CSV table of C-alpha atoms in Angstrom, one decimal:
chain,number,residue,atom,x,y,z
A,1112,UNK,CA,-64.3,-12.7,-27.9
A,1113,UNK,CA,-61.0,-13.2,-26.6
A,1114,UNK,CA,-58.8,-16.2,-27.8
A,1115,UNK,CA,-58.1,-18.8,-25.9
A,1116,UNK,CA,-54.9,-20.0,-23.3
A,1117,UNK,CA,-52.8,-22.4,-24.6
A,1118,UNK,CA,-53.1,-25.2,-21.7
A,1119,UNK,CA,-49.7,-24.9,-19.7
A,1120,UNK,CA,-49.0,-28.2,-17.5
A,1121,UNK,CA,-45.5,-28.2,-15.5
A,1122,UNK,CA,-43.4,-31.5,-14.8
A,1123,UNK,CA,-41.9,-31.9,-11.8
A,1124,UNK,CA,-38.8,-31.7,-13.2
A,1125,UNK,CA,-39.4,-28.6,-15.3
A,1126,UNK,CA,-41.1,-27.1,-11.6
A,1127,UNK,CA,-38.0,-27.4,-9.9
A,1128,UNK,CA,-35.9,-26.1,-12.3
A,1129,UNK,CA,-38.0,-23.1,-13.0
A,1130,UNK,CA,-37.4,-22.4,-9.2
A,1131,UNK,CA,-34.0,-22.8,-9.6
A,1132,UNK,CA,-33.7,-20.3,-11.5
A,1133,UNK,CA,-36.2,-17.8,-10.4
A,1134,UNK,CA,-34.2,-18.1,-6.4
A,1135,UNK,CA,-30.3,-18.3,-7.7
A,1136,UNK,CA,-28.3,-15.4,-7.1
A,1137,UNK,CA,-26.6,-15.7,-11.0
A,1138,UNK,CA,-29.8,-15.9,-12.8
A,1139,UNK,CA,-30.6,-12.2,-14.6
A,1140,UNK,CA,-33.1,-10.4,-13.9
A,1141,UNK,CA,-35.0,-11.5,-17.7
A,1142,UNK,CA,-34.6,-15.2,-16.9
A,1143,UNK,CA,-35.7,-15.3,-13.0
A,1144,UNK,CA,-38.7,-13.0,-14.2
A,1145,UNK,CA,-39.9,-15.1,-16.7
A,1146,UNK,CA,-38.7,-18.2,-14.5
A,1147,UNK,CA,-41.7,-17.0,-12.3
A,1148,UNK,CA,-44.5,-16.1,-15.3
A,1149,UNK,CA,-44.5,-19.7,-16.2
A,1150,UNK,CA,-45.5,-21.2,-12.9
A,1151,UNK,CA,-48.3,-18.6,-12.2
A,1152,UNK,CA,-49.5,-19.4,-15.8
A,1153,UNK,CA,-49.2,-23.3,-15.0
A,1154,UNK,CA,-51.8,-22.1,-11.9
A,1155,UNK,CA,-54.5,-21.1,-14.7
A,1156,UNK,CA,-54.4,-18.3,-14.0
A,1157,UNK,CA,-55.1,-15.3,-16.6
A,1158,UNK,CA,-52.5,-12.9,-18.6
A,1159,UNK,CA,-53.8,-10.1,-16.6
A,1160,UNK,CA,-53.3,-11.9,-13.1
A,1161,UNK,CA,-50.5,-13.4,-13.9
A,1162,UNK,CA,-48.5,-9.9,-15.4
A,1163,UNK,CA,-49.4,-8.0,-11.8
A,1164,UNK,CA,-47.2,-10.2,-9.7
A,1165,UNK,CA,-43.7,-9.6,-11.3
A,1166,UNK,CA,-45.0,-6.2,-12.8
A,1167,UNK,CA,-44.8,-6.9,-16.6
A,1168,UNK,CA,-47.3,-6.1,-19.4
A,1169,UNK,CA,-50.1,-9.0,-19.8
A,1170,UNK,CA,-48.2,-9.2,-23.7
A,1171,UNK,CA,-45.5,-10.5,-22.3
A,1172,UNK,CA,-46.8,-13.1,-20.4
A,1173,UNK,CA,-48.7,-14.2,-23.0
A,1174,UNK,CA,-45.5,-14.4,-25.4
A,1175,UNK,CA,-43.2,-16.1,-22.9
A,1176,UNK,CA,-47.2,-18.7,-22.6
A,1177,UNK,CA,-46.6,-18.8,-25.6
A,1178,UNK,CA,-43.1,-20.0,-26.0
A,1179,UNK,CA,-42.9,-22.5,-23.3
A,1180,UNK,CA,-45.9,-24.5,-24.3
A,1181,UNK,CA,-44.4,-24.9,-28.2
A,1182,UNK,CA,-40.6,-25.3,-26.6
A,1183,UNK,CA,-40.5,-25.7,-23.3
A,1184,UNK,CA,-38.2,-24.6,-21.5
A,1185,UNK,CA,-35.5,-23.5,-24.6
A,1186,UNK,CA,-38.9,-20.9,-25.4
A,1187,UNK,CA,-37.5,-19.1,-22.3
A,1188,UNK,CA,-34.1,-17.6,-24.0
A,1189,UNK,CA,-34.0,-14.9,-26.2
A,1190,UNK,CA,-34.3,-15.3,-29.7
A,1191,UNK,CA,-32.1,-14.5,-32.3
A,1192,UNK,CA,-32.3,-10.6,-33.0
A,1193,UNK,CA,-32.3,-9.3,-36.6
A,1194,UNK,CA,-29.2,-7.2,-37.9
A,1195,UNK,CA,-26.7,-7.0,-40.2
A,1196,UNK,CA,-24.6,-10.0,-40.8
A,1197,UNK,CA,-21.1,-10.8,-39.6
A,1198,UNK,CA,-19.0,-9.3,-41.8
A,1199,UNK,CA,-16.0,-11.4,-39.6
A,1200,UNK,CA,-15.3,-14.8,-39.3
A,1201,UNK,CA,-14.3,-16.4,-37.2
A,1202,UNK,CA,-11.3,-18.1,-39.2
A,1203,UNK,CA,-10.2,-14.1,-39.4
A,1204,UNK,CA,-10.1,-13.8,-36.0
A,1205,UNK,CA,-8.2,-17.2,-35.7
A,1206,UNK,CA,-6.4,-15.9,-38.0
A,1207,UNK,CA,-5.3,-12.3,-36.6
A,1208,UNK,CA,-5.1,-14.0,-33.6
A,1209,UNK,CA,-2.2,-16.4,-34.9
A,1210,UNK,CA,-0.1,-14.2,-36.6
A,1211,UNK,CA,-0.2,-11.8,-33.3
A,1212,UNK,CA,1.2,-14.7,-31.4
A,1213,UNK,CA,3.7,-16.2,-34.2
A,1214,UNK,CA,4.7,-13.4,-36.4
A,1215,UNK,CA,6.2,-10.1,-36.4
A,1216,UNK,CA,5.9,-7.7,-39.2
A,1217,UNK,CA,9.2,-7.4,-41.6
A,1218,UNK,CA,10.7,-4.6,-40.5
A,1219,UNK,CA,9.3,-4.1,-37.0
A,1220,UNK,CA,9.0,-5.9,-33.5
A,1221,UNK,CA,6.3,-5.9,-32.6
A,1222,UNK,CA,2.5,-5.6,-34.6
A,1223,UNK,CA,0.1,-2.0,-34.4
A,1224,UNK,CA,-3.1,-2.2,-35.2
A,1225,UNK,CA,-2.8,-0.8,-38.5
A,1226,UNK,CA,0.2,-3.3,-40.1
A,1227,UNK,CA,-1.8,-6.2,-38.4
A,1228,UNK,CA,-4.5,-4.2,-40.6
A,1229,UNK,CA,-3.1,-4.1,-43.6
A,1230,UNK,CA,-1.5,-7.8,-43.4
A,1231,UNK,CA,-5.2,-9.3,-42.7
A,1232,UNK,CA,-6.5,-7.5,-45.0
A,1233,UNK,CA,-8.9,-5.7,-42.8
A,1234,UNK,CA,-10.5,-2.5,-40.6
A,1235,UNK,CA,-8.1,-1.0,-38.1
A,1236,UNK,CA,-10.9,-1.3,-35.8
A,1237,UNK,CA,-11.9,-5.0,-36.1
A,1238,UNK,CA,-8.3,-5.1,-35.4
A,1239,UNK,CA,-8.2,-3.6,-32.3
A,1240,UNK,CA,-11.9,-5.0,-31.1
A,1241,UNK,CA,-10.1,-8.5,-31.1
A,1242,UNK,CA,-6.7,-7.6,-29.8
A,1243,UNK,CA,-9.1,-6.3,-26.7
A,1244,UNK,CA,-11.2,-9.7,-26.6
A,1245,UNK,CA,-8.1,-11.5,-26.2
A,1246,UNK,CA,-6.5,-9.4,-24.1
A,1247,UNK,CA,-3.9,-9.5,-26.9
A,1248,UNK,CA,-1.1,-5.8,-26.4
A,1249,UNK,CA,2.0,-6.1,-28.1
A,1250,UNK,CA,3.0,-2.5,-27.4
A,1251,UNK,CA,3.6,-3.8,-23.7
A,1252,UNK,CA,6.9,-5.7,-22.9
A,1253,UNK,CA,7.2,-6.9,-19.1
A,1254,UNK,CA,10.9,-8.6,-18.1
A,1255,UNK,CA,11.8,-11.8,-16.5
A,1256,UNK,CA,14.0,-14.3,-15.7
A,1257,UNK,CA,14.3,-18.2,-14.3
A,1258,UNK,CA,16.7,-18.7,-11.4
A,1259,UNK,CA,19.3,-20.9,-12.8
A,1260,UNK,CA,20.2,-21.9,-8.8
A,1261,UNK,CA,20.8,-25.4,-8.3
A,1262,UNK,CA,19.0,-25.2,-4.6
A,1263,UNK,CA,16.0,-23.2,-6.1
A,1264,UNK,CA,13.5,-24.9,-4.8
A,1265,UNK,CA,15.1,-25.8,-1.7
A,1266,UNK,CA,15.4,-22.2,-0.5
A,1267,UNK,CA,12.1,-21.1,-1.7
A,1268,UNK,CA,10.5,-23.9,0.9
A,1269,UNK,CA,12.9,-22.5,3.6
A,1270,UNK,CA,12.5,-18.4,2.4
A,1271,UNK,CA,8.7,-18.7,2.2
A,1272,UNK,CA,8.4,-21.0,5.2
A,1273,UNK,CA,9.9,-18.4,7.4
A,1274,UNK,CA,7.3,-16.1,6.6
A,1275,UNK,CA,4.2,-18.1,6.7
A,1276,UNK,CA,5.3,-20.5,9.6
A,1277,UNK,CA,8.3,-18.3,11.4
A,1278,UNK,CA,9.5,-20.5,14.3
A,1279,UNK,CA,8.0,-19.6,18.0
A,1280,UNK,CA,10.4,-16.8,19.7
A,1281,UNK,CA,11.5,-15.6,16.2
A,1282,UNK,CA,12.4,-12.5,14.8
A,1283,UNK,CA,12.2,-12.6,10.8
A,1284,UNK,CA,14.4,-9.1,9.3
A,1285,UNK,CA,14.2,-8.9,5.4
A,1286,UNK,CA,17.9,-7.2,4.5
A,1287,UNK,CA,19.5,-5.6,1.5
A,1288,UNK,CA,21.1,-2.3,0.2
A,1289,UNK,CA,19.5,0.2,-2.4
A,1290,UNK,CA,23.4,0.9,-4.1
A,1291,UNK,CA,23.6,4.2,-6.1
A,1292,UNK,CA,20.3,6.6,-5.1
A,1293,UNK,CA,21.2,9.7,-6.8
A,1294,UNK,CA,20.4,13.1,-5.7
A,1295,UNK,CA,19.3,14.8,-8.7
A,1296,UNK,CA,18.5,18.4,-8.6
A,1297,UNK,CA,16.4,20.1,-11.6
A,1298,UNK,CA,18.2,22.8,-13.8
A,1299,UNK,CA,14.6,25.2,-12.7
A,1300,UNK,CA,12.1,25.6,-10.8
A,1301,UNK,CA,8.6,22.8,-10.5
A,1302,UNK,CA,5.6,24.2,-11.9
A,1303,UNK,CA,2.9,23.2,-9.7
A,1304,UNK,CA,-0.2,21.0,-10.1
A,1305,UNK,CA,-3.1,23.1,-11.1
A,1306,UNK,CA,-6.2,22.3,-12.2
A,1307,UNK,CA,-6.6,19.8,-15.7
A,1308,UNK,CA,-2.6,20.3,-15.4
A,1309,UNK,CA,-0.4,18.0,-13.5
A,1310,UNK,CA,3.3,19.0,-12.3
A,1311,UNK,CA,5.7,20.1,-14.9
A,1312,UNK,CA,9.2,19.5,-13.8
A,1313,UNK,CA,12.5,20.3,-16.4
A,1314,UNK,CA,13.5,17.3,-18.2
A,1315,UNK,CA,17.0,18.1,-17.4
A,1316,UNK,CA,18.9,17.7,-14.4
A,1317,UNK,CA,21.8,17.5,-11.7
A,1318,UNK,CA,23.6,15.1,-10.5
A,1319,UNK,CA,24.9,15.8,-7.2
A,1320,UNK,CA,26.4,12.6,-6.1
A,1321,UNK,CA,25.2,9.4,-4.5
A,1322,UNK,CA,24.5,7.7,-1.4
A,1323,UNK,CA,23.4,3.7,-0.5
A,1324,UNK,CA,20.4,2.8,1.5
A,1325,UNK,CA,20.5,-0.1,4.2
A,1326,UNK,CA,17.2,-1.3,5.4
A,1327,UNK,CA,15.8,-4.2,6.8
A,1328,UNK,CA,12.1,-4.0,7.5
A,1329,UNK,CA,10.7,-6.9,10.4
A,1330,UNK,CA,8.5,-9.3,8.8
A,1331,UNK,CA,5.5,-9.1,11.3
A,1332,UNK,CA,5.4,-5.7,12.2
A,1333,UNK,CA,6.7,-3.8,9.2
A,1334,UNK,CA,9.1,-1.5,11.4
A,1335,UNK,CA,12.1,-1.2,8.6
A,1336,UNK,CA,15.8,-0.2,10.6
A,1337,UNK,CA,17.6,1.6,8.0
A,1338,UNK,CA,20.5,3.4,7.7
A,1339,UNK,CA,22.8,5.8,4.1
A,1340,UNK,CA,26.2,4.9,3.5
A,1341,UNK,CA,27.9,7.0,1.5
A,1342,UNK,CA,30.1,4.3,-0.4
A,1343,UNK,CA,28.3,0.9,-0.6
A,1344,UNK,CA,31.2,-1.7,0.8
A,1345,UNK,CA,31.3,-4.8,3.2
A,1346,UNK,CA,32.4,-2.9,5.8
A,1347,UNK,CA,29.1,-0.5,5.3
A,1348,UNK,CA,27.2,-3.3,5.5
A,1349,UNK,CA,28.9,-4.9,8.6
A,1350,UNK,CA,28.2,-1.4,10.2
A,1351,UNK,CA,24.8,-2.1,9.3
A,1352,UNK,CA,24.4,-5.3,10.7
A,1353,UNK,CA,25.7,-3.9,14.1
A,1354,UNK,CA,23.2,-1.3,14.3
A,1355,UNK,CA,20.7,-4.1,13.0
A,1356,UNK,CA,22.0,-6.2,16.7
A,1357,UNK,CA,22.0,-3.2,18.7
A,1358,UNK,CA,18.4,-2.7,18.1
A,1359,UNK,CA,17.0,-6.1,18.2
A,1360,UNK,CA,15.3,-7.0,21.1
A,1361,UNK,CA,17.8,-9.0,23.2
A,1362,UNK,CA,15.6,-11.5,25.2
A,1363,UNK,CA,16.6,-15.1,26.3
A,1364,UNK,CA,15.7,-17.4,23.9
A,1365,UNK,CA,15.1,-15.1,20.6
A,1366,UNK,CA,16.5,-16.1,17.5
A,1367,UNK,CA,17.4,-13.8,14.9
A,1368,UNK,CA,16.6,-14.7,11.0
A,1369,UNK,CA,18.1,-12.8,8.1
A,1370,UNK,CA,16.5,-12.7,4.4
A,1371,UNK,CA,19.5,-12.2,2.7
A,1372,UNK,CA,20.3,-11.8,-1.3
A,1373,UNK,CA,24.0,-13.6,-3.2
A,1374,UNK,CA,25.6,-10.2,-3.4
A,1375,UNK,CA,28.8,-10.0,-2.7
A,1376,UNK,CA,28.8,-7.9,0.2
A,1377,UNK,CA,26.9,-10.4,2.0
A,1378,UNK,CA,29.4,-13.4,1.9
A,1379,UNK,CA,33.2,-11.9,2.9
A,1380,UNK,CA,34.7,-13.7,5.5
A,1381,UNK,CA,34.3,-10.8,7.8
A,1382,UNK,CA,30.3,-11.1,7.0
A,1383,UNK,CA,29.9,-14.4,8.1
A,1384,UNK,CA,32.3,-14.2,11.4
A,1385,UNK,CA,29.7,-11.9,12.2
A,1386,UNK,CA,27.3,-14.4,11.9
A,1387,UNK,CA,28.6,-16.6,14.4
A,1388,UNK,CA,28.6,-14.0,17.4
A,1389,UNK,CA,25.7,-14.0,19.8
A,1390,UNK,CA,22.9,-13.6,20.1
A,1391,UNK,CA,22.1,-16.6,17.8
A,1392,UNK,CA,21.7,-15.0,13.8
A,1393,UNK,CA,20.8,-17.4,11.1
A,1394,UNK,CA,21.1,-16.1,7.6
A,1395,UNK,CA,18.1,-17.3,4.5
A,1396,UNK,CA,19.8,-17.1,1.0
A,1397,UNK,CA,16.9,-16.7,-1.6
A,1398,UNK,CA,18.0,-18.0,-5.0
A,1399,UNK,CA,20.1,-16.2,-7.1
A,1400,UNK,CA,17.8,-13.5,-9.6
A,1401,UNK,CA,15.5,-14.0,-7.5
A,1402,UNK,CA,14.9,-10.4,-5.6
A,1403,UNK,CA,10.9,-10.7,-5.4
A,1404,UNK,CA,11.4,-13.0,-2.8
A,1405,UNK,CA,12.7,-10.5,-0.3
A,1406,UNK,CA,9.6,-7.8,0.3
A,1407,UNK,CA,12.5,-5.0,1.5
A,1408,UNK,CA,12.3,-4.7,-2.2
A,1409,UNK,CA,8.7,-3.9,-2.0
A,1410,UNK,CA,9.6,-0.8,0.6
A,1411,UNK,CA,12.3,-0.2,-1.8
A,1412,UNK,CA,9.6,0.4,-4.4
A,1413,UNK,CA,7.7,2.0,-1.9
A,1414,UNK,CA,10.0,4.8,-0.8
A,1415,UNK,CA,11.3,5.9,-4.4
A,1416,UNK,CA,7.5,6.0,-5.4
A,1417,UNK,CA,6.7,8.4,-2.6
A,1418,UNK,CA,9.8,9.8,-1.6
A,1419,UNK,CA,12.3,9.7,-3.6
A,1420,UNK,CA,11.9,9.9,-7.5
A,1421,UNK,CA,9.9,13.3,-8.0
A,1422,UNK,CA,12.1,15.1,-4.9
A,1423,UNK,CA,14.7,17.7,-5.6
A,1424,UNK,CA,18.2,17.6,-3.4
A,1425,UNK,CA,20.6,19.9,-4.0
A,1426,UNK,CA,23.2,17.5,-2.0
A,1427,UNK,CA,23.6,14.4,-1.1
A,1428,UNK,CA,22.9,15.4,2.5
A,1429,UNK,CA,19.3,16.3,1.9
A,1430,UNK,CA,18.4,13.2,0.6
A,1431,UNK,CA,20.0,11.3,3.7
A,1432,UNK,CA,18.1,13.5,5.6
A,1433,UNK,CA,14.9,13.4,3.7
A,1434,UNK,CA,15.2,9.1,3.9
A,1435,UNK,CA,15.4,10.0,7.6
A,1436,UNK,CA,12.5,11.6,7.3
A,1437,UNK,CA,10.3,8.7,5.9
A,1438,UNK,CA,11.5,6.2,8.0
A,1439,UNK,CA,10.7,7.8,11.3
A,1440,UNK,CA,7.6,8.5,9.6
A,1441,UNK,CA,7.0,5.3,8.7
A,1442,UNK,CA,8.0,3.5,11.8
A,1443,UNK,CA,5.6,5.3,13.8
A,1444,UNK,CA,2.6,3.4,12.1
A,1445,UNK,CA,4.7,0.5,10.4
A,1446,UNK,CA,2.3,-1.6,8.3
A,1447,UNK,CA,4.1,-5.0,7.5
A,1448,UNK,CA,4.0,-6.6,4.4
A,1449,UNK,CA,2.0,-9.4,4.6
A,1450,UNK,CA,3.3,-12.7,2.3
A,1451,UNK,CA,0.3,-14.7,0.8
A,1452,UNK,CA,2.2,-16.9,-1.9
A,1453,UNK,CA,3.2,-20.5,-0.6
A,1454,UNK,CA,6.4,-22.5,-2.1
A,1455,UNK,CA,3.7,-25.1,-3.5
A,1456,UNK,CA,1.7,-22.3,-5.2
A,1457,UNK,CA,5.3,-20.3,-6.4
A,1458,UNK,CA,7.0,-23.1,-7.8
A,1459,UNK,CA,3.4,-24.8,-9.7
A,1460,UNK,CA,3.6,-21.3,-11.7
A,1461,UNK,CA,7.1,-21.3,-12.2
A,1462,UNK,CA,6.8,-25.6,-13.5
A,1463,UNK,CA,4.0,-23.6,-15.8
A,1464,UNK,CA,6.2,-21.3,-17.2
A,1465,UNK,CA,9.1,-24.5,-17.8
A,1466,UNK,CA,6.7,-25.8,-19.8
A,1467,UNK,CA,5.8,-23.3,-22.0
A,1468,UNK,CA,8.9,-22.1,-22.6
A,1469,UNK,CA,11.0,-23.6,-25.0
A,1470,UNK,CA,14.6,-24.5,-24.6
A,1471,UNK,CA,14.5,-23.1,-21.1
A,1472,UNK,CA,16.4,-25.3,-18.9
A,1473,UNK,CA,14.7,-25.9,-15.9
């Protein structure tokens, strides 16, 4: 004769919890299946009949029925699985993480897995697992610099407000120059890419001169007004402003807002007099050491990565022709860089960094 089934009775709270587990999208398939088995068992059905609903074996139903009767909802969790005991305690993990963050090796600037393993008395594999778990990468380093501009907050709100809520009937341009763009030629031809092998230029190069790229992307449309000058002077910047003036649509009542940085060529008396000419031009200056607030830097990064860095240019004229070709191709189907971070978000992040950094001066 078969063994009698354990009597299973659900309370209202337990039934509601099981219903939530069974239908909630965040529940795992395992938990949702167990949450459907228990109410079916409470209806008085045999294990075989219950097993036919979620398509599990009757032994699984019997196990879940027994564990629920013994421990109620806690019985639906997985039992601890057998295995080898831990050889690395929480104190060892804390010691590795603290040592990585707060100390340095005696004769190096940062820890390696081998060095930390030797210092902590554990295997290199264990140190690697701990570092991956806590997102520690001592071999990587990024640069940063906080602006010391006394009007930093006001300028951030001014510039970011122009990006996210521009005035009506206004044109916003981000103006800057990429100076010292080098026309680099290679000493030997490039070995082309083949299956399983990347392209291979020579490691050495020949300098064939430099040029400066002046650019002014339109914040709304993404179209870029660009021009190259061999020399990087205030006169070149004034000629570029004249070109911007010639290419900006002249409609009554339209204001032109230019986002600039504090570069010396942007603040000469001649440039200041230029901004007094009609139509009305309104300069907006980013804080010092805050070029990341100007989306034109994103355009410079894009043209450098996709057109200049891997190019081979035997003269400055060839480099300038490549830049002009890129500008024409870009303006044929421009895509604007959409600014998503508002001023409060930026300032709050900087505030948190300053709190974590001692002697930040902010």
